[in-house]
Coordinates of C-alpha atoms and ligand atoms in Angstrom, one line a residue:
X1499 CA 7.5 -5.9 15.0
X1500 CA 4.4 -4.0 16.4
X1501 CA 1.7 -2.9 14.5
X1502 CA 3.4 0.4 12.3
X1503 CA 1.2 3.6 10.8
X1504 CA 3.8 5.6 8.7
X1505 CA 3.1 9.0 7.4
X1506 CA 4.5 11.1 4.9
X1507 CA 4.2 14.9 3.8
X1508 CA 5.2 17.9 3.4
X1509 CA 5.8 20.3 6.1
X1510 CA 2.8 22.3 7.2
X1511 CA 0.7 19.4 5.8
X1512 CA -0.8 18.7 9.6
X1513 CA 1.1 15.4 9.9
X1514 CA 2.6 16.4 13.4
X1515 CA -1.2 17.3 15.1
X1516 CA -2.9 14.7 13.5
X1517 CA -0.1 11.8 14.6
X1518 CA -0.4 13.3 18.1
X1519 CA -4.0 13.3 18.1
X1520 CA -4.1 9.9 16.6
X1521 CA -1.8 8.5 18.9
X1522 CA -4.2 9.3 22.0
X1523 CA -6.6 8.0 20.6
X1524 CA -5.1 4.3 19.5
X1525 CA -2.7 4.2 21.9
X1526 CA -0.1 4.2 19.6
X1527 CA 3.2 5.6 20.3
X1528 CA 4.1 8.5 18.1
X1529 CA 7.5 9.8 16.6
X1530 CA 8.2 12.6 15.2
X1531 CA 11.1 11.7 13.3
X1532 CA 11.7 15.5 12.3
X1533 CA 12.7 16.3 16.0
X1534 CA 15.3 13.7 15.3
X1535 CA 16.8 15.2 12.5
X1536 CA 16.9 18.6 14.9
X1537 CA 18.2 16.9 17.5
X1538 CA 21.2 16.0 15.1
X1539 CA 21.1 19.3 13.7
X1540 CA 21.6 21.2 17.2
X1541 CA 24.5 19.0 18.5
X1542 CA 25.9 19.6 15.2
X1543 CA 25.8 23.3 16.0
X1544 CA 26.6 23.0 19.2
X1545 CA 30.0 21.1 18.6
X1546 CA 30.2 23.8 15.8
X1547 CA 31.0 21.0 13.1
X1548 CA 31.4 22.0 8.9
X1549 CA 28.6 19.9 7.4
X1550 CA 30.9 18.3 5.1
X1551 CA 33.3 17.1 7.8
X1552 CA 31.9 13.5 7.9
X1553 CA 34.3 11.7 10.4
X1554 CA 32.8 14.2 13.1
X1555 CA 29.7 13.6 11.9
X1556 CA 29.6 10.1 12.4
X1557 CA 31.4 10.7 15.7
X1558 CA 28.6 12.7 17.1
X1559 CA 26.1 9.6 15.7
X1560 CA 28.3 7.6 18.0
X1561 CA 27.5 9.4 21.2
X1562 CA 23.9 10.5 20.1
X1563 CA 21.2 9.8 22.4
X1564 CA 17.9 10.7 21.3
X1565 CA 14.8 10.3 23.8
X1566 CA 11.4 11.5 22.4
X1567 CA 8.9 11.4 25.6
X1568 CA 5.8 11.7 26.8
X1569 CA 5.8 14.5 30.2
X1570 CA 2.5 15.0 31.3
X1571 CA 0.8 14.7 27.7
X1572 CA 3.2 16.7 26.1
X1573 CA 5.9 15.8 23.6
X1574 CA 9.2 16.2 25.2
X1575 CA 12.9 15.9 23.5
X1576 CA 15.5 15.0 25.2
X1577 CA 19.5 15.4 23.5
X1578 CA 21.5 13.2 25.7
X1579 CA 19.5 13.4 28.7
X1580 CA 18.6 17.2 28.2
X1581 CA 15.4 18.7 27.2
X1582 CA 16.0 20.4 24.0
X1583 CA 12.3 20.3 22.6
X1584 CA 12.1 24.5 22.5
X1585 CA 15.3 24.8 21.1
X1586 CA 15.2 22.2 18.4
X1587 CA 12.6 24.3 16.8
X1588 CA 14.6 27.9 17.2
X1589 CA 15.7 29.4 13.9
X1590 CA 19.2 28.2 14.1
X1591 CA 18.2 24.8 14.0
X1592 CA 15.4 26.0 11.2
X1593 CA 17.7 26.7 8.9
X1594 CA 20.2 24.2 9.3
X1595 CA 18.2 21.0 9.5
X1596 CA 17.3 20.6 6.2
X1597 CA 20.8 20.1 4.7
X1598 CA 21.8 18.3 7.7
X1599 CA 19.0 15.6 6.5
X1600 CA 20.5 15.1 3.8
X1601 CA 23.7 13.9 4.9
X1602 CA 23.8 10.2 3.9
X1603 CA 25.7 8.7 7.0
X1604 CA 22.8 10.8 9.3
X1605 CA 20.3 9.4 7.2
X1606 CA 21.3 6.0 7.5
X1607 CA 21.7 6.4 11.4
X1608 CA 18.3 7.8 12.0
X1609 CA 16.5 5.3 9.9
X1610 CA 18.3 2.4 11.9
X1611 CA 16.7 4.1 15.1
X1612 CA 13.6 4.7 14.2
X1613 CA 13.3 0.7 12.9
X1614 CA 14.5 -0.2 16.4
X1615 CA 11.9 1.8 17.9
X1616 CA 9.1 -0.3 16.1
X1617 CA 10.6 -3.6 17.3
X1618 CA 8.6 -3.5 20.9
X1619 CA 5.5 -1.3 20.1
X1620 CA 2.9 0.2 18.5
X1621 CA 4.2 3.1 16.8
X1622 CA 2.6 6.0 14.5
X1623 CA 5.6 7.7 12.9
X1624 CA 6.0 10.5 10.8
X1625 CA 8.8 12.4 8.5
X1626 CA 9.4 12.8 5.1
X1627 CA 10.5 9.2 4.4
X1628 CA 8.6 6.5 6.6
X1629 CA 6.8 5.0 3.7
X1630 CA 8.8 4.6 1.6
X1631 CA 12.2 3.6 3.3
X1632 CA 12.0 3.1 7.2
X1633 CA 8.8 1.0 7.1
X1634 CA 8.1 0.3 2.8
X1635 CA 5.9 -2.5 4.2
X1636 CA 3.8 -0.7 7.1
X1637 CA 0.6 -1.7 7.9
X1638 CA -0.7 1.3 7.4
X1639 CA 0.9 4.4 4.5
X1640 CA -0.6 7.5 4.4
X1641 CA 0.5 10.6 2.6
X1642 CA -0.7 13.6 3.7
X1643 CA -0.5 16.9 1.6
X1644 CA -2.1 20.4 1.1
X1645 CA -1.5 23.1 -1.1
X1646 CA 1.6 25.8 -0.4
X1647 CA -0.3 28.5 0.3
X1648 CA -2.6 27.0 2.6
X1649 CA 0.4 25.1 4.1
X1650 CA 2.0 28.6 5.1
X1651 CA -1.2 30.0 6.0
X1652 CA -1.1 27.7 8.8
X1653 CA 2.3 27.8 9.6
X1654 CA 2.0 31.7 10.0
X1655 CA -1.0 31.5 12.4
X1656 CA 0.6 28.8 14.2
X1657 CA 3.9 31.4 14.4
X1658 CA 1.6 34.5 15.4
X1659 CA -0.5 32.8 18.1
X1660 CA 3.2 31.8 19.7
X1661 CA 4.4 35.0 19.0
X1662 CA 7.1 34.4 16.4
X1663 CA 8.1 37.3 14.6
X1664 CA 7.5 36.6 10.4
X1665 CA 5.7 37.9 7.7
X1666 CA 3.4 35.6 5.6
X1667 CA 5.8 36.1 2.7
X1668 CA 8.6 34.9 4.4
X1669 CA 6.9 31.9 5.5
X1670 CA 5.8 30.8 2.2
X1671 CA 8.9 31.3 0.4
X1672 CA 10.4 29.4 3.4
X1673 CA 7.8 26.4 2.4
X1674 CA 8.7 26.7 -0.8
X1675 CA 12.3 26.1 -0.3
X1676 CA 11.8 23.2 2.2
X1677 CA 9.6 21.7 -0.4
X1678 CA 12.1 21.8 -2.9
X1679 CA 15.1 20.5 -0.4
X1680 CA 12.7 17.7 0.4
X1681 CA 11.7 16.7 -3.0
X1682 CA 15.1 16.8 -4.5
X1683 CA 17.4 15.2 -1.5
X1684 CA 19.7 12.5 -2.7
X1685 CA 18.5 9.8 -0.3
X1686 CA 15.1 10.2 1.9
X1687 CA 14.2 12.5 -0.6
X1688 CA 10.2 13.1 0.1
X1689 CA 7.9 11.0 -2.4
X1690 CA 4.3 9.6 -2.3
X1691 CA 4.5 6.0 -2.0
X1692 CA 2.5 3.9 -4.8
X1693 CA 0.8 1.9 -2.1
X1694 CA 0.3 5.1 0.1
X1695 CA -3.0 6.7 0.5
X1696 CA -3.1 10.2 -0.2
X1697 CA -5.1 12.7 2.2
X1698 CA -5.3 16.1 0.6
X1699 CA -6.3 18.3 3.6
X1700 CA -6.8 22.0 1.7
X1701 CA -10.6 22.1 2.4
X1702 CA -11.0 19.4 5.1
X1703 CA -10.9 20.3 9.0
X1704 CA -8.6 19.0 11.1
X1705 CA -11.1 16.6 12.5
X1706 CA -11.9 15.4 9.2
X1707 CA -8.4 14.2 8.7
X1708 CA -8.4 12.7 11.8
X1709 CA -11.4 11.0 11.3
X1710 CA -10.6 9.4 7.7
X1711 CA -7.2 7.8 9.3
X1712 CA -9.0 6.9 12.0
X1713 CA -11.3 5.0 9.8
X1714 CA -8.1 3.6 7.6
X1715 CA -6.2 2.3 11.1
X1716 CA -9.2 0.7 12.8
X1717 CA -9.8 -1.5 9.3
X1718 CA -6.2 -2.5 8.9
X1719 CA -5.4 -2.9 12.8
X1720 CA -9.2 -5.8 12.4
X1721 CA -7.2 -7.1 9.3
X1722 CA -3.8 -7.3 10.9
X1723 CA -5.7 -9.9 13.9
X1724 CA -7.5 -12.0 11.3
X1725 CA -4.1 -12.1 9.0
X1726 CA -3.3 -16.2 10.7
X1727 CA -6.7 -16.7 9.5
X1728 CA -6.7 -15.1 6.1
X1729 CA -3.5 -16.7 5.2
X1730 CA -4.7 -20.4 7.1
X1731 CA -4.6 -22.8 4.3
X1732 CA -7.6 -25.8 4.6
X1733 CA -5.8 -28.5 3.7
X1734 CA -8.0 -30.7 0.9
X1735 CA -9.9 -33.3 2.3
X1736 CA -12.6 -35.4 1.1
X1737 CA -15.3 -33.4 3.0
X1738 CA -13.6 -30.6 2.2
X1739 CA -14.0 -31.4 -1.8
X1740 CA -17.7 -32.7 -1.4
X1741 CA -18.9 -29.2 0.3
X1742 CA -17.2 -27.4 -1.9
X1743 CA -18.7 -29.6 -5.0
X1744 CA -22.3 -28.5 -3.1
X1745 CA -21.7 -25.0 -2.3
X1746 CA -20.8 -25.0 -6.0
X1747 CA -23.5 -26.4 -7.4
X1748 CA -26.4 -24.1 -5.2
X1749 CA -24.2 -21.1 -6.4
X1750 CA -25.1 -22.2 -9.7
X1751 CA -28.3 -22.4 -9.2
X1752 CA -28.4 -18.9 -7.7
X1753 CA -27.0 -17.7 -10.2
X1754 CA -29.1 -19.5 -13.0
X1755 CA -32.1 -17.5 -11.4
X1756 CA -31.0 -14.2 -11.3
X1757 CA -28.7 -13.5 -14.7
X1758 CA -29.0 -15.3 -17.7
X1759 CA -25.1 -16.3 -17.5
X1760 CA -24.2 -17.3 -21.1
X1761 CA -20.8 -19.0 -21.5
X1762 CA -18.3 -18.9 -25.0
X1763 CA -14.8 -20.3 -25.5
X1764 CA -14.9 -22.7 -23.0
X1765 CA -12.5 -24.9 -25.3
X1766 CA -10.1 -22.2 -24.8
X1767 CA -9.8 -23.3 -21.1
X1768 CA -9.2 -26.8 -22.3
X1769 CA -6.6 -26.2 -24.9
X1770 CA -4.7 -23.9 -22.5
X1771 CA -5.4 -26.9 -19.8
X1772 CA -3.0 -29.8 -21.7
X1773 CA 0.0 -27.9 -21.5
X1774 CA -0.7 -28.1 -17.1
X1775 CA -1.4 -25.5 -15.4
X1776 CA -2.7 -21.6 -16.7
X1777 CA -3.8 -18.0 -15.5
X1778 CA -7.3 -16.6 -16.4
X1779 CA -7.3 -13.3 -16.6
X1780 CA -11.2 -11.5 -16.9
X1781 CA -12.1 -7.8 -16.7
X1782 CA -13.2 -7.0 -13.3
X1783 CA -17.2 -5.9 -13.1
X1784 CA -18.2 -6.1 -9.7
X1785 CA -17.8 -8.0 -6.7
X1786 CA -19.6 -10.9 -7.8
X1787 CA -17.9 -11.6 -10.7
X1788 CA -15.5 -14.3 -9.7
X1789 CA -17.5 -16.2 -7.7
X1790 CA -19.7 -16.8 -11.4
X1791 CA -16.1 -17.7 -13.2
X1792 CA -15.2 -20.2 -10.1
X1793 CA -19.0 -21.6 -10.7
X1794 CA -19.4 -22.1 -14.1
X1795 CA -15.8 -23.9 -14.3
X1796 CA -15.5 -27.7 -14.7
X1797 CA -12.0 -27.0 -13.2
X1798 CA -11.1 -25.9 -10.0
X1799 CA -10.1 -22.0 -10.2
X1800 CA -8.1 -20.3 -7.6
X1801 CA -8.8 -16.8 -7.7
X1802 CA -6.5 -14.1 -5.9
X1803 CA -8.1 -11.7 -4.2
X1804 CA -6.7 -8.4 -2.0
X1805 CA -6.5 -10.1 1.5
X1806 CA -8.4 -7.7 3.3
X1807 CA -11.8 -9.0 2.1
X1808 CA -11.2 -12.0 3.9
X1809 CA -12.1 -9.6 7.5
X1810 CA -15.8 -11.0 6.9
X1811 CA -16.3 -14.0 8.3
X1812 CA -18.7 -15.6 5.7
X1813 CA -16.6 -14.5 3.2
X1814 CA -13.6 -16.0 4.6
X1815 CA -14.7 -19.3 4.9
X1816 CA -16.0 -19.1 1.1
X1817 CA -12.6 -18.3 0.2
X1818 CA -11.0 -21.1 2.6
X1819 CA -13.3 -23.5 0.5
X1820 CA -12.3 -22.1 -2.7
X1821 CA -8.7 -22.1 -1.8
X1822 CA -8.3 -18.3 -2.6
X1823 CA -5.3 -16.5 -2.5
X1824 CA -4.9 -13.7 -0.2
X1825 CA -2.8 -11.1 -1.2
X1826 CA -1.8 -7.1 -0.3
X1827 CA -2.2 -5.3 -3.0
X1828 CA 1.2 -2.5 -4.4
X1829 CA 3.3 -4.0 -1.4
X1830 CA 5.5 -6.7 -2.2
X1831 CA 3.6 -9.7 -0.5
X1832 CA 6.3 -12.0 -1.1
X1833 CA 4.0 -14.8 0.5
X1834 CA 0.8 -14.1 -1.6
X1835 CA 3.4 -14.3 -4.6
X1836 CA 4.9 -17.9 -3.8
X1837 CA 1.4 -18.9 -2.8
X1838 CA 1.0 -17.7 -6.8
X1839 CA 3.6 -19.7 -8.0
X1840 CA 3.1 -22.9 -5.9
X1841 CA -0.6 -23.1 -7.6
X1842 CA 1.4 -22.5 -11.1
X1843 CA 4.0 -25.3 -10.6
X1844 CA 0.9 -27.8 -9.3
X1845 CA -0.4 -27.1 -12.4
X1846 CA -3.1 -25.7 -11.2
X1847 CA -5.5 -23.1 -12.7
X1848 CA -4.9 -19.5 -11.0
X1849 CA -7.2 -16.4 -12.0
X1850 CA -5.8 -13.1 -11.5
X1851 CA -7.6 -9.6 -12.2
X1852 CA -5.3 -7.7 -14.0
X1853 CA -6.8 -4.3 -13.6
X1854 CA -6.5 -4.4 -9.8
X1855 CA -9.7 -3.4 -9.3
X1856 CA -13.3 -3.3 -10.2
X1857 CA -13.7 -1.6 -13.5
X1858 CA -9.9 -0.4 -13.2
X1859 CA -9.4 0.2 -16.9
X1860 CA -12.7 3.0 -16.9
X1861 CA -11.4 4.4 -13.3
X1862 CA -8.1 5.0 -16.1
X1863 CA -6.5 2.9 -14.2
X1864 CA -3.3 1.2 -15.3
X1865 CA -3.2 -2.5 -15.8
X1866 CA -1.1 -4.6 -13.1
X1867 CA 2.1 -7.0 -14.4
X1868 CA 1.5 -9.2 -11.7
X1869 CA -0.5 -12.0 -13.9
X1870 CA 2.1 -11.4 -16.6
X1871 CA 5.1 -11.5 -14.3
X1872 CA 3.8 -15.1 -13.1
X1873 CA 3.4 -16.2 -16.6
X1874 CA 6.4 -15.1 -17.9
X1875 CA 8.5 -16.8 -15.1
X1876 CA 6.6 -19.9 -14.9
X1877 CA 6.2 -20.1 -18.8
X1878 CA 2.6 -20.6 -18.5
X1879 CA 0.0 -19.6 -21.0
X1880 CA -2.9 -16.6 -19.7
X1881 CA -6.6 -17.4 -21.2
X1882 CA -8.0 -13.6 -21.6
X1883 CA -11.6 -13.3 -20.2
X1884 CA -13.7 -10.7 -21.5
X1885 CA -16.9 -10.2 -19.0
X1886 CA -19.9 -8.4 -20.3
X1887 CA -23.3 -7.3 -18.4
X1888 CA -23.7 -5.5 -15.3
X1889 CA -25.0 -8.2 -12.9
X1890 CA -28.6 -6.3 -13.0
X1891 CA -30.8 -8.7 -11.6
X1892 CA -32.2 -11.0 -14.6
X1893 CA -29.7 -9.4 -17.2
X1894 CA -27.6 -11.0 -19.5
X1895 CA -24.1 -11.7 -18.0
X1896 CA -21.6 -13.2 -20.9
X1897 CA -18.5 -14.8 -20.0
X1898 CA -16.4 -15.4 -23.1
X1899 CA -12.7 -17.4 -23.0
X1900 CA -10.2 -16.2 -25.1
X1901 CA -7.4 -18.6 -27.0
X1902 CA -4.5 -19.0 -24.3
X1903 CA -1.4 -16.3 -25.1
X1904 CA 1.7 -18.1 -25.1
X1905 CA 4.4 -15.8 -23.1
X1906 CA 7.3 -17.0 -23.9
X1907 CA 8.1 -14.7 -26.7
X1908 CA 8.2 -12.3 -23.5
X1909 CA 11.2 -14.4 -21.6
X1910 CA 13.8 -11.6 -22.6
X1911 CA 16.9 -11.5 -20.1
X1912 CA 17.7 -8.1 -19.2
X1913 CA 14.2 -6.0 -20.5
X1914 CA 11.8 -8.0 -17.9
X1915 CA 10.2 -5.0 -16.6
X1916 CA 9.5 -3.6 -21.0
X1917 CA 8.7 -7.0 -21.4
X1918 CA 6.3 -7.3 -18.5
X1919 CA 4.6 -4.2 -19.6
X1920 CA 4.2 -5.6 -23.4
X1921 CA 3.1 -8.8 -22.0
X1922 CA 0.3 -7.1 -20.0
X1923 CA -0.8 -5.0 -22.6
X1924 CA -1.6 -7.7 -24.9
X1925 CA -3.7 -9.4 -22.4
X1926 CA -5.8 -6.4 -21.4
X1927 CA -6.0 -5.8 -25.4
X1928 CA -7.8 -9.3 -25.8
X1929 CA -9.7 -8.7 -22.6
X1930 CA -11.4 -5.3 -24.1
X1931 CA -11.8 -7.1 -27.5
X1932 CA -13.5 -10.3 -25.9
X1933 CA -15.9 -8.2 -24.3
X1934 CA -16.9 -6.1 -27.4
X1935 CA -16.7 -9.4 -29.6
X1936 CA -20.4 -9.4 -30.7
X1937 CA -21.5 -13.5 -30.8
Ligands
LIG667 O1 9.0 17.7 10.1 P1 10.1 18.7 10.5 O2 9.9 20.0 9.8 O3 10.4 18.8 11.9 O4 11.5 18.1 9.8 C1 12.7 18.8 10.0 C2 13.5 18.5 8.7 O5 14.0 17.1 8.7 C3 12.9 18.8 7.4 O6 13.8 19.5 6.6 C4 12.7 17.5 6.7 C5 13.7 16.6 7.5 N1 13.2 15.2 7.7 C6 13.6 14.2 6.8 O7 14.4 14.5 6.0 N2 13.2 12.9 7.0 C7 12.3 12.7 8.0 N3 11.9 11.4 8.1 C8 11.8 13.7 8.8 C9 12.3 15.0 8.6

C-alpha cells in the first residue's frame, strides 16, 4: 500500500480542485471517486435498468470498466474504453447518481476498486466516504466543508462561466438535497471522521486550502519515512541502561535549576508497584512535563507519546533511550496498543495522558479511554497524577501521586464501552482533585 490522502466533504466544498491541484503538486495520483459513482450511474441509464433490479445491477458491476486518466493534464473518464467525462456530469446523470450511490452491492463494488487502486501508488482520493470506509486508516484524513450558501454560490458561478443554464435557487436547493441524501444514506453515508481534520473553507481562498493540506501532507509523508525508526525498539543493554541512568541524572539536575520541582505521594507509586506492574496517569501541562515524571522516578516509566514527535531527531533518540511508546493518536494503532499491553504484562510501569493532549480538559476536551481500557483488560491498578505550575522558569512545579484505583470493579462483560467511560471519569476526577489538593 502506497502512501493514501483521503478526503471527505460535501459537494461544492472544493475537494475536487484542491485534490487536483494537490496532486500536481505531490505527485500523487488523484481519484475522484464521484466520477465513479457516475460512471455507474450512466451505464445504468444507458442499459435503461429499474434501480431496484439488483441482479442487473450487479451484472453491469461485472462488466464495468472504469478508467480515470490523465490526457494532457486533464482529468479524463473513460466507461469501458469510452470517454464519458462530459456526459457523466450532464443532468441525467445529476439527478440519478445520488440514489444510485446508495445502492449497497454498488457501494461495495466501488470501494473494492478504489482499495485496489491504492495497492501500487500514491494516491489522493476523494468522495463522500474515503475516511471513514475505503481507507479508515489513511495516512492522511481531511474533511473539507463550507457553508450551503457559499457552497452554491460556487457551484452557480462555476455553472455560469460554463454556460449552464440555472438559477441560484435552484442550485442551492439542489445542495440542499444532495446534503441530505449524503448524510442520511444507509451505507457510505457522508460523516466527518473522529481522527479527520476538518478544513472549513467559507472565508479562506482557494490557495489557502491548498496551502494548509499542503502543510498537513508534507509532515505526515516526513513521518511515514521515519515510521521503521519511530517504532525501532533499542533492545536494553548495559550501555544502554548506564546512559540512560546519566542522561537521567543531568535531566535532573536541569531541572533542579530551573523549577523548584516538589514531589508528594511518592508511596503511592510503591503501593501500586507490589501488585507488578501499573499506569500513571498525570494531567498534561506542556511539553516538558513527562520528561520531569520519567526523571524524578526511582522506577523506570515508559511514557506513550503520539508517534509523530519522534520526526526530530534528538527527540527520537531521547525516546529510544526512554523506551517510549509511539503511538497514532484516534486511529486504531493496533501495534502502539500491544506495545501497551506487552509493557503491562512485563510488569512494567506505563504512563499514559489521558486527556490526549496538552491541557485537553481546559481546550473542553473529552478524556481518552485508552489508559482505562488497558487497565481494565490487564486488571492493573492506574496511580492518578495531578501536575501543578506552569513550567515558568524558576516556578514551583508540584507533582503529587494519587492512591492507585483498582479497576476491576469496571471488568463488566457486556457494558465495556459504559464501563470504560466510568472508569475514565474517575481517574480524570482524582487528576483535577490532586492538582487542587492544597499541601
Ligand atoms: O462528488 P460528486 O458530486 O461527483 O459525487 C457524485 C455522487 O456520488 C454524490 O451524490 C455523492 C456520491 N458519492 C458517494 O456516495 N461516495 C463517494 N465516495 C463519492 C461520491
Amino acid at each position: 500500500m502506497g502512501f493514501i490522502v483521503a478526503i471527505d466533504g460535501p459537494a461544492g466544498s472544493g475537494k475536487g480542485t484542491v485534490t487536483e491541484i494537490l496532486a500536481k503538486r505531490l505527485k500523487l495520483t488523484s481519484i475522484d471517486t464521484g466520477a465513479m459513482y457516475r460512471c455507474v450511474t450512466l451505464s445504468i441509464l444507458r442499459n435503461k435498468v429499474e434501480l431496484d433490479d439488483i441482479k442487473k445491477i450487479e451484472e453491469i458491476l461485472d462488466n464495468i470498466n472504469i478508467e480515470l486518466l490523465k490526457e494532457n493534464g486533464n482529468q479524463v473518464v473513460k466507461l469501458n474504453g469510452e470517454d464519458v467525462s462530459k456526459e457523466i456530469r450532464d443532468n441525467p446523470v445529476n439527478k440519478m447518481v445520488s440514489k444510485v450511490s446508495a445502492i449497497k452491492e454498488i457501494r461495495t463494488k466501488m470501494v473494492d476498486l478504489q482499495r485496489k487502486m491504492a495497492e501500487t501508488q500514491d494516491v489522493i482520493m476523494e468522495g463522500r466516504d474515503i475516511t471513514t470506509v475505503v481507507f479508515p486508516n489513511a495516512d492522511v484524513k481531511i474533511y473539507m466543508d463550507a457553508d450551503l450558501e457559499e457552497r452554491a454560490k460556487r457551484r452557480y458561478a462555476q455553472n455560469q462561466a460554463k454556460n449552464i443554464q440555472c438559477t441560484y435557487e435552484e442550485v442551492l436547493e439542489d445542495m440542499r438535497q444532495r446534503d441530505e441524501n449524503d448524510k442520511n444514506k444507509e451505507v457510505g453515508a457522508l460523516k466527518i471522521a473522529e481522527d479527520a481534520i476538518v478544513i472549513d473553507s467559507t472565508n479562506l481562498t482557494q490557495k489557502q486550502v491548498v496551502r494548509k493540506i499542503e502543510k498537513i501532507i508534507k509532515k505526515e509523508k516526513k513521518v511515514k519515512k521515519l515510521e521503521p525508526k519511530i517504532y525501532w525498539e533499542r533492545p536494553e543493554t548495559k550501555r544502554k541502561e548506564v546512559v540512560r541512568a546519566i542522561t537521567k541524572s543531568v535531566l535532573r539536575g536541569i531541572y533542579k535549576i530551573f523549577y523548584r520541582v516538589e514531589i508528594t505521594g511518592e508511596e503511592n507509586k510503591d503501593k501500586a508497584g507490589e501488585k507488578g506492574g501499573y499506569i500513571i496517569c498525570p494531567n498534561h501541562v506542556n511539553y516538558i512535563d513527562a520528561v520531569a515524571i520519567v526523571v524524578f522516578s526511582k522506577e523506570r516509566i515508559r511514557f506513550v507519546a503520539k508517534h509523530d514527535l519522534a520526526r526530530f531527531g534528538m527527540l527520537r533518540w531521547l525516546e529510544h533511550l526512554f523506551d517510549v511508546i509511539p503511538i497514532k493518536r484516534n486511529t486504531q494503532d493496533l501495534e502502539g496498543m500491544k506495545r501497551c499491553l506487552k509493557v503491562l504484562k512485563n510488569n512494567e510501569v506505563l504512563a499514559i495522558f489521558p486527556e490526549g493532549t496538552r491541557n485537553g480538559l481546559e481546550k473542553n476536551g473529552k478524556a481518552k479511554n485508552g489508559a482505562a481500557f488497558m487497565a481494565i483488560r490487564t486488571g492493573k491498578q492506574v496511580v492518578p497524577v495531578g501536575i501543578s505550575g506552569t513550567f515558568k522558569l524558576f516556578s514551583k512545579v508540584r507533582i503529587n501521586y494519587g492512591t492507585p484505583i483498582d479497576m476491576s470493579k469496571y471488568k463488566v462483560k457486556g457494558k465495556e464501552k459504559e464501563c470504560q467511560e466510568l472508569a475514565t471519569k474517575e481517574i480524570m476526577d482524582n487528576i483535577v482533585m490532586l492538582t487542587n489538593e492544597k499541601k
